[in-house]
PDB file of C-alpha atoms in Angstrom:
ATOM      1  CA  MET A   1      13.560 -16.559  16.727  1.00 41.00           C
ATOM      2  CA  PRO A   2      16.605 -16.376  13.802  1.00 44.00           C
ATOM      3  CA  PRO A   3      15.868 -13.957  10.948  1.00 44.00           C
ATOM      4  CA  GLY A   4      13.868 -15.411   8.001  1.00 45.00           C
ATOM      5  CA  SER A   5      12.421 -18.373  10.072  1.00 43.00           C
ATOM      6  CA  ALA A   6       9.025 -17.067   9.935  1.00 45.00           C
ATOM      7  CA  SER A   7       7.726 -19.047   6.847  1.00 42.00           C
ATOM      8  CA  LEU A   8       9.282 -21.719   8.188  1.00 37.00           C
ATOM      9  CA  ARG A   9       7.425 -21.833  11.165  1.00 42.00           C
ATOM     10  CA  VAL A  10       4.053 -21.516   9.061  1.00 43.00           C
ATOM     11  CA  VAL A  11       5.071 -24.693   7.442  1.00 43.00           C
ATOM     12  CA  ARG A  12       4.799 -26.612  10.241  1.00 46.00           C
ATOM     13  CA  GLY A  13       0.768 -26.523  10.744  1.00 46.00           C
ATOM     14  CA  ALA A  14       0.688 -27.733   7.111  1.00 44.00           C
ATOM     15  CA  ASP A  15       3.318 -29.270   4.485  1.00 42.00           C
ATOM     16  CA  ARG A  16       1.706 -27.359   1.639  1.00 41.00           C
ATOM     17  CA  LEU A  17       2.621 -24.059   2.571  1.00 45.00           C
ATOM     18  CA  HIS A  18       5.435 -22.768   1.308  1.00 40.00           C
ATOM     19  CA  ALA A  19       5.644 -19.223   1.507  1.00 49.00           C
ATOM     20  CA  GLY A  20       3.260 -16.536   3.261  1.00 52.00           C
ATOM     21  CA  SER A  21       2.693 -14.770   0.087  1.00 64.00           C
ATOM     22  CA  ALA A  22       1.388 -17.565  -1.423  1.00 82.00           C
ATOM     23  CA  THR A  23      -0.459 -19.078   1.342  1.00 90.00           C
ATOM     24  CA  PRO A  24      -3.900 -18.812   0.546  1.00 93.00           C
ATOM     25  CA  ALA A  25      -5.935 -17.014   3.495  1.00 93.00           C
ATOM     26  CA  GLY A  26      -8.040 -19.444   4.376  1.00 92.00           C
ATOM     27  CA  GLU A  27      -5.547 -21.509   5.248  1.00 94.00           C
ATOM     28  CA  LEU A  28      -3.431 -18.724   7.230  1.00 95.00           C
ATOM     29  CA  VAL A  29      -6.732 -18.646   8.806  1.00 94.00           C
ATOM     30  CA  ALA A  30      -6.883 -22.114  10.023  1.00 94.00           C
ATOM     31  CA  LEU A  31      -3.398 -21.937  11.101  1.00 95.00           C
ATOM     32  CA  SER A  32      -4.148 -19.020  13.036  1.00 94.00           C
ATOM     33  CA  ARG A  33      -7.297 -20.484  14.996  1.00 94.00           C
ATOM     34  CA  ASP A  34      -4.898 -23.080  15.804  1.00 94.00           C
ATOM     35  CA  GLY A  35      -2.792 -20.435  17.520  1.00 92.00           C
ATOM     36  CA  ASP A  36       0.171 -20.164  15.258  1.00 93.00           C
ATOM     37  CA  PRO A  37       0.644 -16.322  15.752  1.00 88.00           C
ATOM     38  CA  ILE A  38       2.812 -16.287  12.616  1.00 94.00           C
ATOM     39  CA  ALA A  39      -0.308 -17.071  10.227  1.00 95.00           C
ATOM     40  CA  PHE A  40      -2.263 -13.616  11.515  1.00 94.00           C
ATOM     41  CA  ARG A  41       0.994 -12.516  11.415  1.00 95.00           C
ATOM     42  CA  LEU A  42       1.091 -12.691   7.697  1.00 96.00           C
ATOM     43  CA  LEU A  43      -2.323 -11.935   7.113  1.00 96.00           C
ATOM     44  CA  VAL A  44      -1.904  -8.764   8.732  1.00 96.00           C
ATOM     45  CA  GLU A  45       1.263  -8.012   6.207  1.00 95.00           C
ATOM     46  CA  ARG A  46      -0.680  -9.283   3.323  1.00 96.00           C
ATOM     47  CA  TYR A  47      -4.296  -6.992   3.972  1.00 97.00           C
ATOM     48  CA  TYR A  48      -2.603  -4.128   6.034  1.00 97.00           C
ATOM     49  CA  PRO A  49      -1.497  -1.743   3.011  1.00 96.00           C
ATOM     50  CA  ARG A  50      -4.918  -1.942   1.211  1.00 96.00           C
ATOM     51  CA  MET A  51      -6.732  -1.747   4.645  1.00 97.00           C
ATOM     52  CA  LEU A  52      -4.501   1.583   5.088  1.00 96.00           C
ATOM     53  CA  ARG A  53      -5.655   3.078   1.626  1.00 94.00           C
ATOM     54  CA  PHE A  54      -9.397   2.034   2.461  1.00 95.00           C
ATOM     55  CA  ALA A  55      -9.248   4.067   5.392  1.00 94.00           C
ATOM     56  CA  ALA A  56      -7.517   7.199   4.252  1.00 91.00           C
ATOM     57  CA  ASN A  57      -9.600   6.931   1.350  1.00 90.00           C
ATOM     58  CA  MET A  58     -12.734   6.963   3.254  1.00 90.00           C
ATOM     59  CA  GLY A  59     -11.879  10.355   4.566  1.00 87.00           C
ATOM     60  CA  LEU A  60      -9.720   9.551   7.738  1.00 88.00           C
ATOM     61  CA  GLY A  61      -6.536  11.591   8.618  1.00 87.00           C
ATOM     62  CA  LYS A  62      -3.275   9.600   8.670  1.00 90.00           C
ATOM     63  CA  GLU A  63      -3.728   8.878  12.778  1.00 91.00           C
ATOM     64  CA  ASP A  64      -7.460   8.325  12.789  1.00 91.00           C
ATOM     65  CA  ALA A  65      -7.187   6.006   9.542  1.00 93.00           C
ATOM     66  CA  GLU A  66      -4.062   3.908  11.165  1.00 95.00           C
ATOM     67  CA  GLU A  67      -6.424   3.686  14.445  1.00 95.00           C
ATOM     68  CA  ALA A  68      -9.232   2.365  12.531  1.00 96.00           C
ATOM     69  CA  VAL A  69      -6.754  -0.281  10.758  1.00 97.00           C
ATOM     70  CA  GLN A  70      -5.254  -1.661  14.192  1.00 97.00           C
ATOM     71  CA  ASP A  71      -9.202  -1.575  15.570  1.00 97.00           C
ATOM     72  CA  ALA A  72     -10.385  -3.928  12.723  1.00 97.00           C
ATOM     73  CA  LEU A  73      -7.010  -5.901  13.089  1.00 97.00           C
ATOM     74  CA  VAL A  74      -7.807  -6.282  16.519  1.00 97.00           C
ATOM     75  CA  ARG A  75     -11.480  -7.045  16.413  1.00 97.00           C
ATOM     76  CA  ALA A  76     -10.989  -9.747  13.283  1.00 97.00           C
ATOM     77  CA  HIS A  77      -8.196 -11.737  15.642  1.00 96.00           C
ATOM     78  CA  GLY A  78     -10.614 -11.874  18.138  1.00 95.00           C
ATOM     79  CA  ALA A  79     -13.633 -13.047  15.913  1.00 96.00           C
ATOM     80  CA  LEU A  80     -11.659 -15.975  14.219  1.00 95.00           C
ATOM     81  CA  ASP A  81     -13.609 -18.673  16.003  1.00 93.00           C
ATOM     82  CA  ARG A  82     -16.657 -16.834  14.583  1.00 94.00           C
ATOM     83  CA  PHE A  83     -15.494 -16.348  10.790  1.00 94.00           C
ATOM     84  CA  ASP A  84     -17.402 -18.811   8.230  1.00 92.00           C
ATOM     85  CA  ALA A  85     -14.398 -20.668   6.724  1.00 89.00           C
ATOM     86  CA  SER A  86     -16.344 -21.527   3.785  1.00 91.00           C
ATOM     87  CA  ALA A  87     -16.565 -17.785   3.321  1.00 93.00           C
ATOM     88  CA  PRO A  88     -14.110 -15.429   1.740  1.00 95.00           C
ATOM     89  CA  PHE A  89     -11.804 -13.921   4.111  1.00 96.00           C
ATOM     90  CA  GLU A  90     -11.350 -10.648   2.116  1.00 96.00           C
ATOM     91  CA  PRO A  91     -14.592  -8.960   2.757  1.00 96.00           C
ATOM     92  CA  TRP A  92     -14.906 -10.156   5.840  1.00 97.00           C
ATOM     93  CA  LEU A  93     -12.100  -8.492   6.805  1.00 97.00           C
ATOM     94  CA  PHE A  94     -13.112  -5.114   5.150  1.00 97.00           C
ATOM     95  CA  ARG A  95     -16.488  -5.473   6.701  1.00 96.00           C
ATOM     96  CA  ILE A  96     -14.980  -5.277  10.167  1.00 97.00           C
ATOM     97  CA  LEU A  97     -12.632  -2.209   8.855  1.00 97.00           C
ATOM     98  CA  ALA A  98     -16.037  -0.800   7.017  1.00 95.00           C
ATOM     99  CA  ASN A  99     -17.557  -0.551  10.457  1.00 94.00           C
ATOM    100  CA  CYS A 100     -14.491   1.058  12.205  1.00 95.00           C
ATOM    101  CA  CYS A 101     -13.973   3.764   9.827  1.00 93.00           C
ATOM    102  CA  ARG A 102     -17.863   4.513  10.127  1.00 90.00           C
ATOM    103  CA  THR A 103     -17.283   4.663  13.972  1.00 90.00           C
ATOM    104  CA  ALA A 104     -14.589   6.758  13.375  1.00 85.00           C
ATOM    105  CA  HIS A 105     -16.816   9.152  11.230  1.00 75.00           C
ATOM    106  CA  GLY A 106     -19.600   9.024  13.433  1.00 71.00           C
ATOM    107  CA  ARG A 107     -17.064  10.414  16.388  1.00 64.00           C
ATOM    108  CA  GLY A 108     -16.705  13.142  14.051  1.00 55.00           C
ATOM    109  CA  ARG A 109     -13.266  13.555  15.175  1.00 48.00           C
ATOM    110  CA  TRP A 110     -12.028  13.186  11.708  1.00 42.00           C
ATOM    111  CA  TRP A 111     -14.129  16.341  10.825  1.00 45.00           C
ATOM    112  CA  ARG A 112     -12.513  18.782  13.508  1.00 44.00           C
ATOM    113  CA  ARG A 113      -9.273  17.447  12.339  1.00 45.00           C
ATOM    114  CA  LEU A 114      -9.812  18.495   8.782  1.00 45.00           C
ATOM    115  CA  ARG A 115     -10.540  21.751   9.457  1.00 41.00           C
ATOM    116  CA  VAL A 116      -7.204  22.396  12.027  1.00 41.00           C
ATOM    117  CA  GLU A 117      -4.546  19.674  10.420  1.00 42.00           C
ATOM    118  CA  ALA A 118      -2.459  20.861   7.604  1.00 39.00           C
ATOM    119  CA  PRO A 119      -3.973  18.870   4.416  1.00 42.00           C
ATOM    120  CA  ILE A 120      -3.325  15.580   4.800  1.00 41.00           C
ATOM    121  CA  GLU A 121      -0.649  13.207   2.714  1.00 46.00           C
ATOM    122  CA  ARG A 122      -2.582  10.039   1.776  1.00 46.00           C
ATOM    123  CA  THR A 123      -1.689   6.510   0.858  1.00 46.00           C
ATOM    124  CA  PRO A 124      -2.195   6.181  -2.965  1.00 48.00           C
ATOM    125  CA  MET A 125      -5.106   4.697  -4.091  1.00 48.00           C
ATOM    126  CA  ARG A 126      -3.557   2.295  -6.671  1.00 46.00           C
ATOM    127  CA  ASP A 127      -0.392   0.619  -5.913  1.00 46.00           C
ATOM    128  CA  THR A 128       2.437   2.806  -6.896  1.00 43.00           C
ATOM    129  CA  THR A 129       4.107  -0.255  -9.109  1.00 36.00           C
ATOM    130  CA  GLY A 130       3.190   1.231 -12.488  1.00 34.00           C
ATOM    131  CA  ASP A 131       0.505   4.127 -11.783  1.00 37.00           C
ATOM    132  CA  ALA A 132       0.800   7.030 -10.908  1.00 45.00           C
ATOM    133  CA  GLU A 133      -1.050   9.089  -7.717  1.00 42.00           C
ATOM    134  CA  TRP A 134      -3.983   9.871  -8.532  1.00 47.00           C
ATOM    135  CA  SER A 135      -4.233  14.183  -8.692  1.00 59.00           C
ATOM    136  CA  GLU A 136      -5.548  16.202  -5.894  1.00 76.00           C
ATOM    137  CA  GLU A 137      -8.656  17.556  -8.171  1.00 78.00           C
ATOM    138  CA  ILE A 138      -9.628  13.613  -8.083  1.00 80.00           C
ATOM    139  CA  ARG A 139      -9.247  13.525  -4.331  1.00 79.00           C
ATOM    140  CA  ARG A 140     -10.969  16.957  -4.003  1.00 84.00           C
ATOM    141  CA  ALA A 141     -14.483  15.244  -5.866  1.00 87.00           C
ATOM    142  CA  LEU A 142     -13.971  12.156  -4.517  1.00 88.00           C
ATOM    143  CA  ASP A 143     -13.852  13.942  -0.673  1.00 88.00           C
ATOM    144  CA  THR A 144     -17.451  15.258  -1.784  1.00 92.00           C
ATOM    145  CA  LEU A 145     -19.332  11.938  -2.500  1.00 94.00           C
ATOM    146  CA  PRO A 146     -21.612  11.290   0.389  1.00 94.00           C
ATOM    147  CA  ARG A 147     -19.844   8.268   2.765  1.00 92.00           C
ATOM    148  CA  GLU A 148     -21.765   5.335   0.953  1.00 94.00           C
ATOM    149  CA  GLN A 149     -21.344   6.148  -2.223  1.00 95.00           C
ATOM    150  CA  ARG A 150     -17.245   6.734  -1.698  1.00 94.00           C
ATOM    151  CA  GLU A 151     -17.392   3.394   0.616  1.00 94.00           C
ATOM    152  CA  ALA A 152     -19.126   1.666  -2.762  1.00 96.00           C
ATOM    153  CA  PHE A 153     -17.030   3.484  -5.303  1.00 95.00           C
ATOM    154  CA  LEU A 154     -13.783   2.524  -3.573  1.00 94.00           C
ATOM    155  CA  LEU A 155     -14.679  -1.005  -2.881  1.00 95.00           C
ATOM    156  CA  ARG A 156     -15.472  -1.459  -6.569  1.00 95.00           C
ATOM    157  CA  HIS A 157     -13.109   1.050  -8.384  1.00 92.00           C
ATOM    158  CA  VAL A 158      -9.917   0.830  -6.132  1.00 90.00           C
ATOM    159  CA  GLU A 159      -9.990  -1.993  -4.364  1.00 92.00           C
ATOM    160  CA  GLY A 160     -11.326  -3.890  -7.230  1.00 93.00           C
ATOM    161  CA  MET A 161     -14.412  -5.778  -5.254  1.00 94.00           C
ATOM    162  CA  ASP A 162     -17.128  -7.820  -6.946  1.00 95.00           C
ATOM    163  CA  TYR A 163     -20.720  -7.137  -5.978  1.00 96.00           C
ATOM    164  CA  GLU A 164     -21.014  -9.909  -4.388  1.00 95.00           C
ATOM    165  CA  ALA A 165     -18.002  -9.259  -2.045  1.00 94.00           C
ATOM    166  CA  MET A 166     -19.136  -5.615  -1.662  1.00 96.00           C
ATOM    167  CA  MET A 167     -22.496  -6.749  -0.366  1.00 95.00           C
ATOM    168  CA  THR A 168     -20.512  -8.669   2.198  1.00 94.00           C
ATOM    169  CA  VAL A 169     -18.881  -5.645   3.255  1.00 94.00           C
ATOM    170  CA  THR A 170     -21.595  -2.586   3.590  1.00 94.00           C
ATOM    171  CA  GLY A 171     -24.852  -4.895   4.463  1.00 93.00           C
ATOM    172  CA  ALA A 172     -25.672  -3.226   1.331  1.00 95.00           C
ATOM    173  CA  GLY A 173     -27.940  -5.305  -1.214  1.00 96.00           C
ATOM    174  CA  LEU A 174     -26.665  -5.591  -5.082  1.00 97.00           C
ATOM    175  CA  SER A 175     -29.446  -2.666  -6.641  1.00 97.00           C
ATOM    176  CA  ALA A 176     -28.349  -0.082  -3.910  1.00 97.00           C
ATOM    177  CA  LEU A 177     -24.817  -0.448  -4.653  1.00 97.00           C
ATOM    178  CA  LYS A 178     -24.824  -0.904  -7.996  1.00 97.00           C
ATOM    179  CA  MET A 179     -26.701   2.970  -7.566  1.00 97.00           C
ATOM    180  CA  ARG A 180     -24.198   4.081  -5.292  1.00 97.00           C
ATOM    181  CA  VAL A 181     -21.240   2.888  -7.599  1.00 97.00           C
ATOM    182  CA  LYS A 182     -23.329   4.678 -10.541  1.00 96.00           C
ATOM    183  CA  ARG A 183     -24.055   7.903  -8.532  1.00 97.00           C
ATOM    184  CA  ALA A 184     -20.537   8.197  -7.753  1.00 95.00           C
ATOM    185  CA  CYS A 185     -19.641   7.923 -11.128  1.00 94.00           C
ATOM    186  CA  ASP A 186     -21.641  10.251 -12.579  1.00 94.00           C
ATOM    187  CA  ALA A 187     -20.837  12.742  -9.645  1.00 93.00           C
ATOM    188  CA  LEU A 188     -17.073  12.396 -10.330  1.00 92.00           C
ATOM    189  CA  ARG A 189     -17.773  12.924 -13.969  1.00 91.00           C
ATOM    190  CA  ALA A 190     -19.562  15.849 -13.401  1.00 90.00           C
ATOM    191  CA  GLN A 191     -16.910  17.555 -10.851  1.00 87.00           C
ATOM    192  CA  LEU A 192     -13.938  16.206 -13.068  1.00 84.00           C
ATOM    193  CA  GLY A 193     -15.711  17.578 -16.182  1.00 79.00           C
ATOM    194  CA  ALA A 194     -16.026  20.866 -15.192  1.00 68.00           C
ATOM    195  CA  LEU A 195     -12.024  21.228 -14.212  1.00 63.00           C
ATOM    196  CA  ALA A 196     -11.012  20.105 -17.832  1.00 56.00           C
TER     197      ALA A 196
END
């Protein structure tokens, strides 16, 4: 296939698709369900950087974060037929990723690597377009949070999800998520305030 023809191939599935980045995720999912491999590739290109950032910020080393993202994408691709097209795609995808991150944490490999490996260079929590990377003090403070609080904080304040989407990702209720975010913010303020 000649370079640059990928977006043309997606258009064959739906005339209103002009460019992969402008195509709604739901339409790409529908095309992927119909067997269009380019549509799923566009979903991967759209979500991979954020997924990798989330996995790394959940405390996984670089290799484990990449593995968790790859595993989540494989699982999502295999489960596209079971995805409820009336629901938003992003929370569904991040729920799969969060489960893969939890599985990686459960294996315990990440703790052993933190003791043995050199410090991990993580993907910046915020897009680098105009934003500076978070300081090392903030990363260390974030690493001290319990997993559930860190996950809720990252979903809300780094990934910018609303609480409804967060409920889909985590399976937790609204009040539990609000409390996790509040406790995470309080803990971060206390730790970072001590540094000032």
